[in-house]
PDB file of C-alpha atoms in Angstrom:
ATOM      1  CA  MET A   1       0.000   0.000   0.000  1.00 31.00           C
ATOM      2  CA  VAL A   2       1.305   3.404  -0.946  1.00 34.00           C
ATOM      3  CA  LEU A   3       0.039   6.838   0.111  1.00 32.00           C
ATOM      4  CA  ALA A   4       0.284   9.142  -2.884  1.00 32.00           C
ATOM      5  CA  ILE A   5       0.108  12.929  -2.734  1.00 29.00           C
ATOM      6  CA  SER A   6      -0.726  15.065  -5.744  1.00 26.00           C
ATOM      7  CA  LEU A   7      -1.245  18.815  -6.078  1.00 29.00           C
ATOM      8  CA  THR A   8      -4.141  20.083  -8.170  1.00 28.00           C
ATOM      9  CA  CYS A   9      -5.544  23.507  -9.026  1.00 29.00           C
ATOM     10  CA  ALA A  10      -9.301  23.749  -8.750  1.00 29.00           C
ATOM     11  CA  ASP A  11     -11.944  26.436  -9.269  1.00 31.00           C
ATOM     12  CA  VAL A  12      -9.940  28.699 -11.541  1.00 31.00           C
ATOM     13  CA  ARG A  13     -11.726  32.051 -11.700  1.00 34.00           C
ATOM     14  CA  ALA A  14     -10.797  35.160 -13.643  1.00 39.00           C
ATOM     15  CA  ASP A  15     -11.494  38.118 -11.382  1.00 38.00           C
ATOM     16  CA  ASP A  16     -10.458  41.718 -11.821  1.00 38.00           C
ATOM     17  CA  ARG A  17     -10.938  42.786  -8.200  1.00 36.00           C
ATOM     18  CA  ARG A  18      -8.471  45.537  -7.357  1.00 37.00           C
ATOM     19  CA  GLU A  19      -7.016  44.699  -3.996  1.00 34.00           C
ATOM     20  CA  GLY A  20      -7.313  47.565  -1.560  1.00 34.00           C
ATOM     21  CA  ALA A  21      -9.632  49.578  -3.802  1.00 43.00           C
ATOM     22  CA  ASN A  22     -10.983  52.435  -1.723  1.00 49.00           C
ATOM     23  CA  LEU A  23     -14.618  52.460  -2.836  1.00 54.00           C
ATOM     24  CA  PRO A  24     -17.698  53.693  -1.011  1.00 60.00           C
ATOM     25  CA  ALA A  25     -19.672  50.799   0.444  1.00 64.00           C
ATOM     26  CA  LEU A  26     -22.606  51.389  -1.908  1.00 65.00           C
ATOM     27  CA  PHE A  27     -20.414  50.507  -4.925  1.00 76.00           C
ATOM     28  CA  ASP A  28     -18.350  47.732  -3.349  1.00 77.00           C
ATOM     29  CA  ARG A  29     -21.222  45.269  -3.033  1.00 90.00           C
ATOM     30  CA  PRO A  30     -22.878  42.829  -5.460  1.00 93.00           C
ATOM     31  CA  MET A  31     -24.643  44.632  -8.288  1.00 96.00           C
ATOM     32  CA  THR A  32     -28.201  45.728  -7.579  1.00 96.00           C
ATOM     33  CA  PHE A  33     -30.795  46.167 -10.336  1.00 98.00           C
ATOM     34  CA  ALA A  34     -34.068  48.096 -10.270  1.00 98.00           C
ATOM     35  CA  ILE A  35     -36.489  49.673 -12.724  1.00 98.00           C
ATOM     36  CA  VAL A  36     -36.573  53.465 -12.518  1.00 98.00           C
ATOM     37  CA  ARG A  37     -38.920  56.038 -14.073  1.00 98.00           C
ATOM     38  CA  SER A  38     -37.953  59.653 -14.595  1.00 97.00           C
ATOM     39  CA  GLY A  39     -39.075  61.846 -11.713  1.00 95.00           C
ATOM     40  CA  ALA A  40     -39.292  64.878 -14.022  1.00 94.00           C
ATOM     41  CA  GLY A  41     -43.047  65.363 -13.896  1.00 91.00           C
ATOM     42  CA  TYR A  42     -43.179  67.595 -16.996  1.00 94.00           C
ATOM     43  CA  CYS A  43     -42.848  64.552 -19.305  1.00 95.00           C
ATOM     44  CA  GLU A  44     -45.888  62.746 -17.912  1.00 95.00           C
ATOM     45  CA  PRO A  45     -47.917  60.831 -18.869  1.00 96.00           C
ATOM     46  CA  VAL A  46     -45.095  59.449 -21.048  1.00 96.00           C
ATOM     47  CA  CYS A  47     -41.672  59.452 -19.358  1.00 97.00           C
ATOM     48  CA  PRO A  48     -38.439  57.505 -19.844  1.00 97.00           C
ATOM     49  CA  GLU A  49     -37.756  54.380 -17.826  1.00 98.00           C
ATOM     50  CA  TRP A  50     -34.537  52.437 -17.443  1.00 98.00           C
ATOM     51  CA  ILE A  51     -32.820  49.617 -15.583  1.00 98.00           C
ATOM     52  CA  TYR A  52     -30.509  50.849 -12.836  1.00 98.00           C
ATOM     53  CA  GLY A  53     -27.426  48.672 -12.339  1.00 97.00           C
ATOM     54  CA  GLU A  54     -24.886  49.539  -9.685  1.00 96.00           C
ATOM     55  CA  GLY A  55     -22.190  47.660  -7.787  1.00 95.00           C
ATOM     56  CA  ARG A  56     -19.681  44.871  -8.247  1.00 95.00           C
ATOM     57  CA  ILE A  57     -20.295  42.247 -10.918  1.00 97.00           C
ATOM     58  CA  SER A  58     -20.463  38.910  -9.100  1.00 96.00           C
ATOM     59  CA  PRO A  59     -21.274  35.339 -10.218  1.00 96.00           C
ATOM     60  CA  GLY A  60     -24.917  35.988  -9.293  1.00 97.00           C
ATOM     61  CA  THR A  61     -25.227  39.156 -11.404  1.00 98.00           C
ATOM     62  CA  PRO A  62     -26.418  37.531 -14.672  1.00 98.00           C
ATOM     63  CA  ALA A  63     -29.256  35.720 -12.860  1.00 98.00           C
ATOM     64  CA  ALA A  64     -30.277  38.961 -11.121  1.00 98.00           C
ATOM     65  CA  PHE A  65     -30.328  40.726 -14.489  1.00 98.00           C
ATOM     66  CA  LYS A  66     -32.561  38.022 -15.947  1.00 98.00           C
ATOM     67  CA  LYS A  67     -35.053  38.665 -13.149  1.00 98.00           C
ATOM     68  CA  ILE A  68     -35.198  42.419 -13.724  1.00 98.00           C
ATOM     69  CA  VAL A  69     -35.626  41.938 -17.487  1.00 98.00           C
ATOM     70  CA  LYS A  70     -38.496  39.546 -16.775  1.00 97.00           C
ATOM     71  CA  LYS A  71     -40.026  42.142 -14.453  1.00 97.00           C
ATOM     72  CA  ALA A  72     -39.790  44.748 -17.208  1.00 97.00           C
ATOM     73  CA  GLY A  73     -41.954  42.518 -19.400  1.00 96.00           C
ATOM     74  CA  ASP A  74     -42.480  44.003 -22.848  1.00 95.00           C
ATOM     75  CA  ARG A  75     -40.763  47.259 -21.870  1.00 96.00           C
ATOM     76  CA  ARG A  76     -37.428  47.451 -23.729  1.00 96.00           C
ATOM     77  CA  LEU A  77     -35.424  49.454 -21.217  1.00 98.00           C
ATOM     78  CA  PRO A  78     -31.783  50.561 -21.440  1.00 98.00           C
ATOM     79  CA  LEU A  79     -29.281  49.679 -18.724  1.00 98.00           C
ATOM     80  CA  ILE A  80     -27.635  52.585 -16.913  1.00 97.00           C
ATOM     81  CA  ILE A  81     -24.564  51.167 -15.209  1.00 97.00           C
ATOM     82  CA  THR A  82     -21.920  52.226 -12.702  1.00 96.00           C
ATOM     83  CA  SER A  83     -19.534  49.511 -11.515  1.00 96.00           C
ATOM     84  CA  PRO A  84     -15.981  49.033 -10.213  1.00 94.00           C
ATOM     85  CA  GLY A  85     -15.810  45.696 -12.067  1.00 93.00           C
ATOM     86  CA  GLY A  86     -15.747  42.194 -10.660  1.00 92.00           C
ATOM     87  CA  ASP A  87     -15.941  38.685 -12.060  1.00 93.00           C
ATOM     88  CA  VAL A  88     -14.842  38.486 -15.703  1.00 93.00           C
ATOM     89  CA  ASP A  89     -16.913  35.412 -16.591  1.00 94.00           C
ATOM     90  CA  ALA A  90     -20.009  36.992 -15.033  1.00 97.00           C
ATOM     91  CA  ALA A  91     -19.393  40.264 -16.921  1.00 97.00           C
ATOM     92  CA  MET A  92     -19.276  38.381 -20.229  1.00 97.00           C
ATOM     93  CA  ALA A  93     -22.419  36.438 -19.327  1.00 98.00           C
ATOM     94  CA  LEU A  94     -24.157  39.723 -18.462  1.00 98.00           C
ATOM     95  CA  GLY A  95     -23.030  41.221 -21.766  1.00 98.00           C
ATOM     96  CA  ARG A  96     -24.415  38.279 -23.729  1.00 98.00           C
ATOM     97  CA  LEU A  97     -27.777  38.624 -21.969  1.00 98.00           C
ATOM     98  CA  ILE A  98     -27.855  42.342 -22.790  1.00 98.00           C
ATOM     99  CA  ARG A  99     -27.113  41.621 -26.464  1.00 98.00           C
ATOM    100  CA  LYS A 100     -29.700  38.836 -26.585  1.00 97.00           C
ATOM    101  CA  GLU A 101     -32.354  41.282 -25.345  1.00 97.00           C
ATOM    102  CA  GLY A 102     -31.175  43.954 -27.790  1.00 97.00           C
ATOM    103  CA  LEU A 103     -30.758  46.570 -25.055  1.00 98.00           C
ATOM    104  CA  ALA A 104     -28.726  49.762 -24.983  1.00 97.00           C
ATOM    105  CA  VAL A 105     -26.159  50.438 -22.239  1.00 97.00           C
ATOM    106  CA  GLU A 106     -24.885  53.766 -20.965  1.00 97.00           C
ATOM    107  CA  VAL A 107     -22.315  54.536 -18.271  1.00 96.00           C
ATOM    108  CA  GLY A 108     -24.274  56.663 -15.830  1.00 95.00           C
ATOM    109  CA  TYR A 109     -25.328  57.164 -12.235  1.00 93.00           C
ATOM    110  CA  THR A 110     -28.950  56.992 -11.052  1.00 96.00           C
ATOM    111  CA  ARG A 111     -30.159  59.521  -8.487  1.00 95.00           C
ATOM    112  CA  PHE A 112     -33.330  58.529  -6.645  1.00 96.00           C
ATOM    113  CA  VAL A 113     -36.129  60.861  -5.559  1.00 96.00           C
ATOM    114  CA  THR A 114     -36.615  59.351  -2.088  1.00 94.00           C
ATOM    115  CA  CYS A 115     -34.178  56.533  -1.302  1.00 94.00           C
ATOM    116  CA  ARG A 116     -31.796  54.100  -2.941  1.00 93.00           C
ATOM    117  CA  PRO A 117     -32.727  50.410  -3.375  1.00 94.00           C
ATOM    118  CA  THR A 118     -29.643  49.521  -1.330  1.00 91.00           C
ATOM    119  CA  ASP A 119     -30.685  51.697   1.633  1.00 91.00           C
ATOM    120  CA  ASP A 120     -32.024  49.992   4.725  1.00 89.00           C
ATOM    121  CA  ASP A 121     -35.822  50.219   4.957  1.00 92.00           C
ATOM    122  CA  CYS A 122     -36.091  51.843   1.507  1.00 94.00           C
ATOM    123  CA  LYS A 123     -39.600  51.487   0.119  1.00 94.00           C
ATOM    124  CA  PRO A 124     -40.067  51.758  -3.657  1.00 95.00           C
ATOM    125  CA  ASP A 125     -41.975  54.879  -4.678  1.00 95.00           C
ATOM    126  CA  GLY A 126     -42.404  54.190  -8.395  1.00 94.00           C
ATOM    127  CA  ALA A 127     -45.359  54.068 -10.728  1.00 92.00           C
ATOM    128  CA  ARG A 128     -45.448  50.269 -10.404  1.00 95.00           C
ATOM    129  CA  ASP A 129     -44.874  47.989  -7.439  1.00 94.00           C
ATOM    130  CA  GLY A 130     -41.205  47.537  -6.652  1.00 95.00           C
ATOM    131  CA  GLU A 131     -40.069  50.383  -8.923  1.00 97.00           C
ATOM    132  CA  TYR A 132     -38.620  53.842  -8.287  1.00 97.00           C
ATOM    133  CA  TYR A 133     -38.530  57.462  -9.433  1.00 98.00           C
ATOM    134  CA  GLY A 134     -35.195  59.071 -10.228  1.00 97.00           C
ATOM    135  CA  SER A 135     -32.921  60.807 -12.721  1.00 96.00           C
ATOM    136  CA  VAL A 136     -29.603  60.034 -14.383  1.00 96.00           C
ATOM    137  CA  ALA A 137     -26.293  61.881 -14.212  1.00 93.00           C
ATOM    138  CA  VAL A 138     -23.314  60.886 -16.336  1.00 92.00           C
ATOM    139  CA  ALA A 139     -20.721  63.169 -14.752  1.00 91.00           C
ATOM    140  CA  GLY A 140     -18.591  61.212 -12.306  1.00 90.00           C
ATOM    141  CA  SER A 141     -20.043  57.801 -13.179  1.00 93.00           C
ATOM    142  CA  PHE A 142     -17.591  54.998 -13.883  1.00 95.00           C
ATOM    143  CA  CYS A 143     -17.248  51.595 -15.544  1.00 96.00           C
ATOM    144  CA  TRP A 144     -13.968  49.936 -14.596  1.00 94.00           C
ATOM    145  CA  SER A 145     -12.159  46.641 -14.964  1.00 92.00           C
ATOM    146  CA  ALA A 146     -14.645  43.936 -15.995  1.00 94.00           C
ATOM    147  CA  CYS A 147     -17.484  46.448 -16.391  1.00 96.00           C
ATOM    148  CA  PRO A 148     -16.486  47.418 -19.976  1.00 97.00           C
ATOM    149  CA  LEU A 149     -17.114  43.772 -20.926  1.00 97.00           C
ATOM    150  CA  ALA A 150     -20.736  44.206 -19.858  1.00 98.00           C
ATOM    151  CA  LEU A 151     -20.864  47.573 -21.646  1.00 98.00           C
ATOM    152  CA  ALA A 152     -19.737  45.803 -24.832  1.00 98.00           C
ATOM    153  CA  GLY A 153     -22.962  43.783 -24.795  1.00 98.00           C
ATOM    154  CA  GLY A 154     -25.176  46.760 -25.629  1.00 98.00           C
ATOM    155  CA  GLU A 155     -26.700  47.152 -29.076  1.00 97.00           C
ATOM    156  CA  ARG A 156     -26.062  50.853 -28.470  1.00 97.00           C
ATOM    157  CA  ARG A 157     -23.118  51.571 -26.164  1.00 97.00           C
ATOM    158  CA  LEU A 158     -22.674  55.037 -24.741  1.00 95.00           C
ATOM    159  CA  SER A 159     -20.099  56.711 -22.548  1.00 93.00           C
ATOM    160  CA  SER A 160     -19.579  60.399 -21.828  1.00 90.00           C
ATOM    161  CA  ARG A 161     -16.576  62.703 -21.731  1.00 88.00           C
ATOM    162  CA  TRP A 162     -17.577  63.276 -18.110  1.00 90.00           C
ATOM    163  CA  SER A 163     -17.678  59.608 -17.087  1.00 92.00           C
ATOM    164  CA  TYR A 164     -14.754  57.245 -16.530  1.00 93.00           C
ATOM    165  CA  THR A 165     -14.273  53.960 -18.347  1.00 95.00           C
ATOM    166  CA  GLY A 166     -11.118  51.937 -17.829  1.00 94.00           C
ATOM    167  CA  VAL A 167      -9.482  48.501 -17.719  1.00 94.00           C
ATOM    168  CA  HIS A 168      -6.543  46.679 -16.193  1.00 88.00           C
ATOM    169  CA  GLN A 169      -4.971  43.226 -16.076  1.00 83.00           C
ATOM    170  CA  VAL A 170      -7.115  40.224 -15.294  1.00 78.00           C
ATOM    171  CA  THR A 171      -6.090  38.486 -12.084  1.00 65.00           C
ATOM    172  CA  THR A 172      -6.638  34.732 -12.133  1.00 60.00           C
ATOM    173  CA  THR A 173      -7.052  33.181  -8.700  1.00 59.00           C
ATOM    174  CA  TYR A 174      -6.300  29.493  -8.242  1.00 52.00           C
ATOM    175  CA  ARG A 175      -7.700  27.718  -5.215  1.00 64.00           C
ATOM    176  CA  ARG A 176      -5.189  24.997  -4.472  1.00 58.00           C
ATOM    177  CA  GLN A 177      -5.655  21.674  -2.713  1.00 66.00           C
ATOM    178  CA  LYS A 178      -3.568  18.700  -1.756  1.00 73.00           C
ATOM    179  CA  ILE A 179      -5.367  15.475  -2.513  1.00 80.00           C
ATOM    180  CA  TYR A 180      -4.388  12.346  -0.591  1.00 78.00           C
ATOM    181  CA  TYR A 181      -4.942   8.969  -2.231  1.00 79.00           C
ATOM    182  CA  LYS A 182      -4.696   5.382  -1.072  1.00 82.00           C
ATOM    183  CA  GLU A 183      -3.312   3.164  -3.801  1.00 82.00           C
ATOM    184  CA  ARG A 184      -3.070  -0.619  -4.069  1.00 85.00           C
ATOM    185  CA  TYR A 185      -0.616  -2.061  -6.522  1.00 81.00           C
ATOM    186  CA  GLU A 186       1.126  -5.285  -7.478  1.00 85.00           C
ATOM    187  CA  ILE A 187       4.513  -6.017  -8.964  1.00 85.00           C
ATOM    188  CA  VAL A 188       4.340  -7.490 -12.473  1.00 85.00           C
ATOM    189  CA  ASP A 189       7.610  -8.389 -14.221  1.00 84.00           C
ATOM    190  CA  GLY A 190       9.459  -6.160 -11.809  1.00 82.00           C
ATOM    191  CA  LYS A 191       7.219  -3.174 -12.468  1.00 86.00           C
ATOM    192  CA  ARG A 192       4.582  -1.627 -10.226  1.00 85.00           C
ATOM    193  CA  LYS A 193       1.035  -1.807 -11.552  1.00 85.00           C
ATOM    194  CA  VAL A 194      -1.711   0.194  -9.797  1.00 84.00           C
ATOM    195  CA  VAL A 195      -4.685  -2.035  -9.017  1.00 83.00           C
ATOM    196  CA  SER A 196      -6.926   0.550  -7.294  1.00 86.00           C
ATOM    197  CA  ARG A 197      -6.817   4.210  -6.287  1.00 85.00           C
ATOM    198  CA  GLU A 198      -9.079   5.824  -3.685  1.00 85.00           C
ATOM    199  CA  GLU A 199      -9.189   9.451  -2.578  1.00 85.00           C
ATOM    200  CA  ILE A 200      -9.132   9.648   1.207  1.00 81.00           C
ATOM    201  CA  ARG A 201      -9.044  13.405   1.937  1.00 84.00           C
ATOM    202  CA  ARG A 202      -8.334  16.906   0.662  1.00 82.00           C
ATOM    203  CA  LYS A 203      -6.519  19.786   2.282  1.00 77.00           C
ATOM    204  CA  ASP A 204      -6.694  23.442   1.222  1.00 76.00           C
ATOM    205  CA  ILE A 205      -3.260  25.019   0.918  1.00 68.00           C
ATOM    206  CA  GLY A 206      -4.385  28.572   0.139  1.00 64.00           C
ATOM    207  CA  PRO A 207      -5.074  30.531  -3.045  1.00 67.00           C
ATOM    208  CA  LYS A 208      -2.538  31.614  -5.608  1.00 59.00           C
ATOM    209  CA  SER A 209      -3.027  34.618  -7.875  1.00 59.00           C
ATOM    210  CA  SER A 210      -1.438  35.450 -11.206  1.00 54.00           C
ATOM    211  CA  THR A 211      -1.753  38.294 -13.719  1.00 61.00           C
ATOM    212  CA  LYS A 212      -0.514  36.063 -16.545  1.00 69.00           C
ATOM    213  CA  MET A 213      -3.604  35.520 -18.651  1.00 72.00           C
ATOM    214  CA  PRO A 214      -4.281  31.794 -19.162  1.00 76.00           C
ATOM    215  CA  LYS A 215      -4.793  30.675 -22.766  1.00 87.00           C
ATOM    216  CA  ALA A 216      -8.356  29.610 -21.985  1.00 86.00           C
ATOM    217  CA  THR A 217      -9.188  33.055 -20.562  1.00 87.00           C
ATOM    218  CA  ARG A 218      -7.650  34.858 -23.526  1.00 90.00           C
ATOM    219  CA  LYS A 219      -9.552  32.628 -25.940  1.00 94.00           C
ATOM    220  CA  ALA A 220     -12.836  33.224 -24.093  1.00 94.00           C
ATOM    221  CA  LEU A 221     -12.265  36.994 -24.075  1.00 95.00           C
ATOM    222  CA  SER A 222     -11.260  37.013 -27.746  1.00 96.00           C
ATOM    223  CA  ASN A 223     -14.364  35.060 -28.753  1.00 97.00           C
ATOM    224  CA  TYR A 224     -16.584  37.316 -26.668  1.00 97.00           C
ATOM    225  CA  LEU A 225     -15.164  40.597 -27.972  1.00 97.00           C
ATOM    226  CA  GLY A 226     -15.364  39.271 -31.529  1.00 97.00           C
ATOM    227  CA  ASP A 227     -19.024  38.393 -31.043  1.00 98.00           C
ATOM    228  CA  MET A 228     -19.723  41.846 -29.610  1.00 98.00           C
ATOM    229  CA  GLY A 229     -17.923  43.653 -32.448  1.00 97.00           C
ATOM    230  CA  VAL A 230     -15.118  45.052 -30.280  1.00 98.00           C
ATOM    231  CA  ASP A 231     -11.512  45.176 -31.539  1.00 97.00           C
ATOM    232  CA  LEU A 232      -9.157  42.750 -29.782  1.00 96.00           C
ATOM    233  CA  VAL A 233      -6.856  45.721 -29.137  1.00 96.00           C
ATOM    234  CA  LEU A 234      -8.880  45.987 -25.920  1.00 96.00           C
ATOM    235  CA  LEU A 235      -7.045  42.893 -24.618  1.00 93.00           C
ATOM    236  CA  ASP A 236      -3.707  44.652 -25.029  1.00 92.00           C
ATOM    237  CA  LEU A 237      -5.082  47.724 -23.273  1.00 94.00           C
ATOM    238  CA  MET A 238      -6.210  45.510 -20.398  1.00 91.00           C
ATOM    239  CA  GLN A 239      -2.734  44.031 -20.064  1.00 88.00           C
ATOM    240  CA  SER A 240      -1.107  47.476 -20.064  1.00 88.00           C
ATOM    241  CA  ALA A 241      -2.180  48.338 -16.498  1.00 84.00           C
ATOM    242  CA  THR A 242      -1.390  46.435 -13.315  1.00 85.00           C
ATOM    243  CA  PRO A 243      -4.338  45.220 -11.165  1.00 81.00           C
ATOM    244  CA  ASP A 244      -3.894  48.075  -8.689  1.00 82.00           C
ATOM    245  CA  LYS A 245      -4.270  50.710 -11.404  1.00 88.00           C
ATOM    246  CA  ILE A 246      -6.756  51.637 -14.114  1.00 91.00           C
ATOM    247  CA  ARG A 247      -5.937  52.304 -17.762  1.00 93.00           C
ATOM    248  CA  THR A 248      -8.438  55.059 -18.547  1.00 93.00           C
ATOM    249  CA  LEU A 249      -9.904  54.737 -22.031  1.00 95.00           C
ATOM    250  CA  GLU A 250     -10.317  57.996 -23.929  1.00 92.00           C
ATOM    251  CA  PRO A 251     -13.636  58.569 -25.724  1.00 91.00           C
ATOM    252  CA  VAL A 252     -12.089  58.642 -29.214  1.00 92.00           C
ATOM    253  CA  GLU A 253     -10.150  55.485 -28.352  1.00 95.00           C
ATOM    254  CA  MET A 254     -13.333  53.677 -27.296  1.00 96.00           C
ATOM    255  CA  LEU A 255     -15.099  54.702 -30.495  1.00 96.00           C
ATOM    256  CA  LYS A 256     -12.163  53.524 -32.596  1.00 97.00           C
ATOM    257  CA  ILE A 257     -12.088  50.014 -31.102  1.00 97.00           C
ATOM    258  CA  GLY A 258     -15.882  49.723 -31.000  1.00 97.00           C
ATOM    259  CA  LEU A 259     -16.284  49.557 -27.244  1.00 97.00           C
ATOM    260  CA  ILE A 260     -18.844  52.357 -27.548  1.00 97.00           C
ATOM    261  CA  THR A 261     -20.997  53.240 -30.542  1.00 97.00           C
ATOM    262  CA  GLU A 262     -21.786  56.800 -29.425  1.00 93.00           C
ATOM    263  CA  LEU A 263     -20.210  59.495 -27.309  1.00 91.00           C
ATOM    264  CA  SER A 264     -22.786  61.167 -25.082  1.00 85.00           C
ATOM    265  CA  SER A 265     -22.626  64.591 -23.505  1.00 78.00           C
ATOM    266  CA  THR A 266     -25.534  63.978 -21.139  1.00 79.00           C
ATOM    267  CA  ASP A 267     -27.978  61.207 -20.228  1.00 83.00           C
ATOM    268  CA  MET A 268     -29.032  60.535 -23.810  1.00 89.00           C
ATOM    269  CA  LEU A 269     -30.978  57.342 -23.090  1.00 94.00           C
ATOM    270  CA  THR A 270     -33.097  58.743 -20.257  1.00 95.00           C
ATOM    271  CA  ALA A 271     -33.568  62.445 -21.077  1.00 94.00           C
ATOM    272  CA  PRO A 272     -37.201  63.402 -20.225  1.00 95.00           C
ATOM    273  CA  GLN A 273     -37.409  65.839 -23.154  1.00 94.00           C
ATOM    274  CA  SER A 274     -36.839  62.978 -25.603  1.00 94.00           C
ATOM    275  CA  CYS A 275     -40.306  61.669 -24.720  1.00 95.00           C
ATOM    276  CA  LEU A 276     -41.916  64.941 -25.835  1.00 93.00           C
ATOM    277  CA  THR A 277     -40.986  64.391 -29.494  1.00 91.00           C
ATOM    278  CA  PRO A 278     -43.012  62.458 -32.102  1.00 90.00           C
ATOM    279  CA  ASP A 279     -40.178  59.966 -32.659  1.00 92.00           C
ATOM    280  CA  ARG A 280     -39.718  59.238 -28.959  1.00 93.00           C
ATOM    281  CA  PRO A 281     -37.593  56.191 -28.039  1.00 95.00           C
ATOM    282  CA  ASP A 282     -38.960  52.794 -26.976  1.00 95.00           C
ATOM    283  CA  ASN A 283     -38.237  53.395 -23.292  1.00 97.00           C
ATOM    284  CA  CYS A 284     -40.715  56.292 -23.133  1.00 97.00           C
ATOM    285  CA  VAL A 285     -43.502  54.509 -21.262  1.00 97.00           C
ATOM    286  CA  LEU A 286     -47.111  55.541 -20.646  1.00 95.00           C
ATOM    287  CA  LEU A 287     -47.838  56.150 -16.980  1.00 93.00           C
ATOM    288  CA  PRO A 288     -49.863  53.268 -15.513  1.00 89.00           C
ATOM    289  CA  SER A 289     -53.426  54.324 -14.712  1.00 80.00           C
ATOM    290  CA  THR A 290     -52.966  52.917 -11.203  1.00 64.00           C
ATOM    291  CA  ALA A 291     -50.014  55.200 -10.357  1.00 63.00           C
ATOM    292  CA  PRO A 292     -50.838  57.620  -7.499  1.00 54.00           C
ATOM    293  CA  ALA A 293     -50.482  61.228  -8.638  1.00 47.00           C
ATOM    294  CA  SER A 294     -48.836  62.140  -5.332  1.00 41.00           C
ATOM    295  CA  THR A 295     -45.710  60.212  -6.291  1.00 45.00           C
ATOM    296  CA  LEU A 296     -44.942  62.519  -9.205  1.00 46.00           C
ATOM    297  CA  SER A 297     -42.447  65.323  -8.825  1.00 45.00           C
ATOM    298  CA  THR A 298     -40.899  68.059 -10.900  1.00 42.00           C
ATOM    299  CA  LEU A 299     -37.365  66.770 -10.333  1.00 45.00           C
ATOM    300  CA  GLU A 300     -34.916  68.109 -12.905  1.00 45.00           C
ATOM    301  CA  PRO A 301     -32.033  65.808 -13.957  1.00 42.00           C
ATOM    302  CA  GLU A 302     -28.794  66.695 -12.218  1.00 44.00           C
ATOM    303  CA  VAL A 303     -25.453  66.556 -14.000  1.00 42.00           C
ATOM    304  CA  GLU A 304     -22.904  67.535 -11.398  1.00 44.00           C
ATOM    305  CA  PRO A 305     -20.273  64.924 -10.404  1.00 45.00           C
ATOM    306  CA  ILE A 306     -21.321  62.288  -7.869  1.00 47.00           C
TER     307      ILE A 306
END
């Protein structure tokens, strides 16, 4: 009987978490989604609505996005996103869901009329149950690290000169284990032949991180960016900044590589005045007849930095 020890690497996960990132608590938490209607009362009874997405992209983010899209029903609402990044695989999955639904994405920050969905004891005040009133500001919003992968999923992809979009190296974390086996063998013609092998226990020996992009990760990213119509130059830009820094992408640069399709100067996807025109966009939604009039306000969109 021989006790064999082998070292394996399990649960390989590409994650762009920036160690020590000094982010406010409201951003450094799993991404929250909600449906928001413009609180600018002058556009009623037809005002813009959108999906608010804010926080870190985690493995559960794609499933949460599916739920909010289902809640939206036949409303084709754009995603307004602010995120420090997160799990690379989850960001690509989120991007594919966005593209499947044919939605637009804009880097922006949602301001709420009464309270934020992430606040304790916050009660939705929107036109429909579980929804909110608010406005969008682009100045000071950000989409970092893995977030641009989700942005790439939009049919229309917008970022402003006043928002911040950037990337850095992917950090791959390996969770390592020692696996102990019990082997039975016999000697045949002077050579050892294993008759049976049984795992008896495992022991965690701590994670190991690397910024060297595995071939499988590079292939997955290349396939994804190709499907989204984004130049693979983005991979080189990602590798140009260490995990503790951000390589800021300039607007013209993002247009050139196809990461964005339009450069916005304000909240183009949620501007209340857009719903006052004959060719108003799809996300201009008729006020439900059940909405209490007391919830409406004359809130004007704010554009100062967050």
